[in-house]
Steps between C-alpha positions, in 0.01 A plus 500: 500500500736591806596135543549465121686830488710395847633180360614660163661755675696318762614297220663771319654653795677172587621548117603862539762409764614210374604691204552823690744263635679364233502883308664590878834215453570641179545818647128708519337647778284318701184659503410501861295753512229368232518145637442627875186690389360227259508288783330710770256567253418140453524408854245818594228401280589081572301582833162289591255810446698579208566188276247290662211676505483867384325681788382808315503628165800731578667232694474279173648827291773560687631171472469465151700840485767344766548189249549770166757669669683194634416359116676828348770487720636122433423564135783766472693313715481200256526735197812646606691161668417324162670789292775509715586135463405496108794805507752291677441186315732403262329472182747503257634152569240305329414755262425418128878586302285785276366763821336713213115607619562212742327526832592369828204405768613352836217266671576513869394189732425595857427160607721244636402241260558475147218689320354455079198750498362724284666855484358874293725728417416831341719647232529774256595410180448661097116390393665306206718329726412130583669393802594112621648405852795204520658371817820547593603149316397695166162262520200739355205526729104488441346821571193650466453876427237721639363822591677704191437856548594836355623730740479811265371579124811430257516818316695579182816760580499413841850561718679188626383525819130521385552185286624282824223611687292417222612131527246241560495344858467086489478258765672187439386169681742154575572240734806566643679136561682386833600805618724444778464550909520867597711564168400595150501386135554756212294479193503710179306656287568459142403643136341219269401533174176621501190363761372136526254388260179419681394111551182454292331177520144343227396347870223659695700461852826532687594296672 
């Protein structure tokens, strides 16, 4: 579990401040601070009696506790570097001519190769709303939603504010194609008319 947890973490640090970076030439903060610590807890529990073999039972717990805070840490520093650069992104270049209910998501490639993988992203819209995705060429994407969940009872009379925060939460799942070297590609989400009809099939398999 430490060796598993190690590698994932590392991983995501060396993400962190690559896009720590890039948030940092388009004029944020570098987060010092968060980085230095991540790192020092990583390299204090990276020690033989520590990732290699777990001494004692506390030993073993406070190494697991080092890699959650490191964890927390480059999370928030990810969060906040990817929201910075999705605010100073220009998305209204390759927007669709009608911006009505329209959407902008910004997938952000911290590699230095071109990248097509699969992205979530987690919106907020009306439950009777049905939501597509297209590219910035205007081409629609396949995606697959999930996890649909009320955040609060809908209830009749309500104030405004009640009835946003009664708004379903939906996850929304697509491949993001050729996203570019350090950079970004914008895509959009969309109304449609209504949801996709399900693909039903006499056959007894899939394949």
């Amino acid at each position: 579990d430490l060796k598993r947890a190690h590698a994932i973490i590392e991983a995501r640090l060396s993400t962190a401040e690559t896009l720590a970076t890039l948030a940092g030439l388009l004029g944020a903060t570098y987060p010092t601070e968060a980085l230095d610590l991540a790192w020092r807890q990583i390299l204090y529990s990276s020690s033989p009696n520590r990732l290699g073999m777990a001494a004692t039972h506390r030993t073993y717990v406070n190494a697991l506790a080092s890699y959650r805070e490191a964890a927390e840490l480059i999370d928030q520093v990810i969060r906040k570097a990817s929201a910075y650069i999705a605010r100073e992104a220009d998305t209204i270049a390759a927007a669709p001519l009608d911006t009505r209910n329209v959407q902008a998501v910004v997938v952000t490639n911290p590699s230095a190769w071109t990248r097509t993988d699969v992205c979530t992203v987690t919106v907020f819209p009306e439950a009777t709303q049905a939501l597509g995705i297209i590219d910035d060429t205007g081409t629609p994407v396949p995606v697959f939603p999930e996890a649909v969940r009320r955040t609060t009872p809908s209830l009749r009379g309500s104030t405004a504010a009640e009835a946003i925060s009664s708004y379903e939460t939906r996850r929304l799942t697509f491949v993001a194609q050729n996203v570019p070297p350090l950079g970004y590609r914008t895509y959009y989400l969309v109304p449609r008319e209504g949801f996709p009809k399900p693909v039903t099939s006499d056959d007894a398999q899939i394949e």
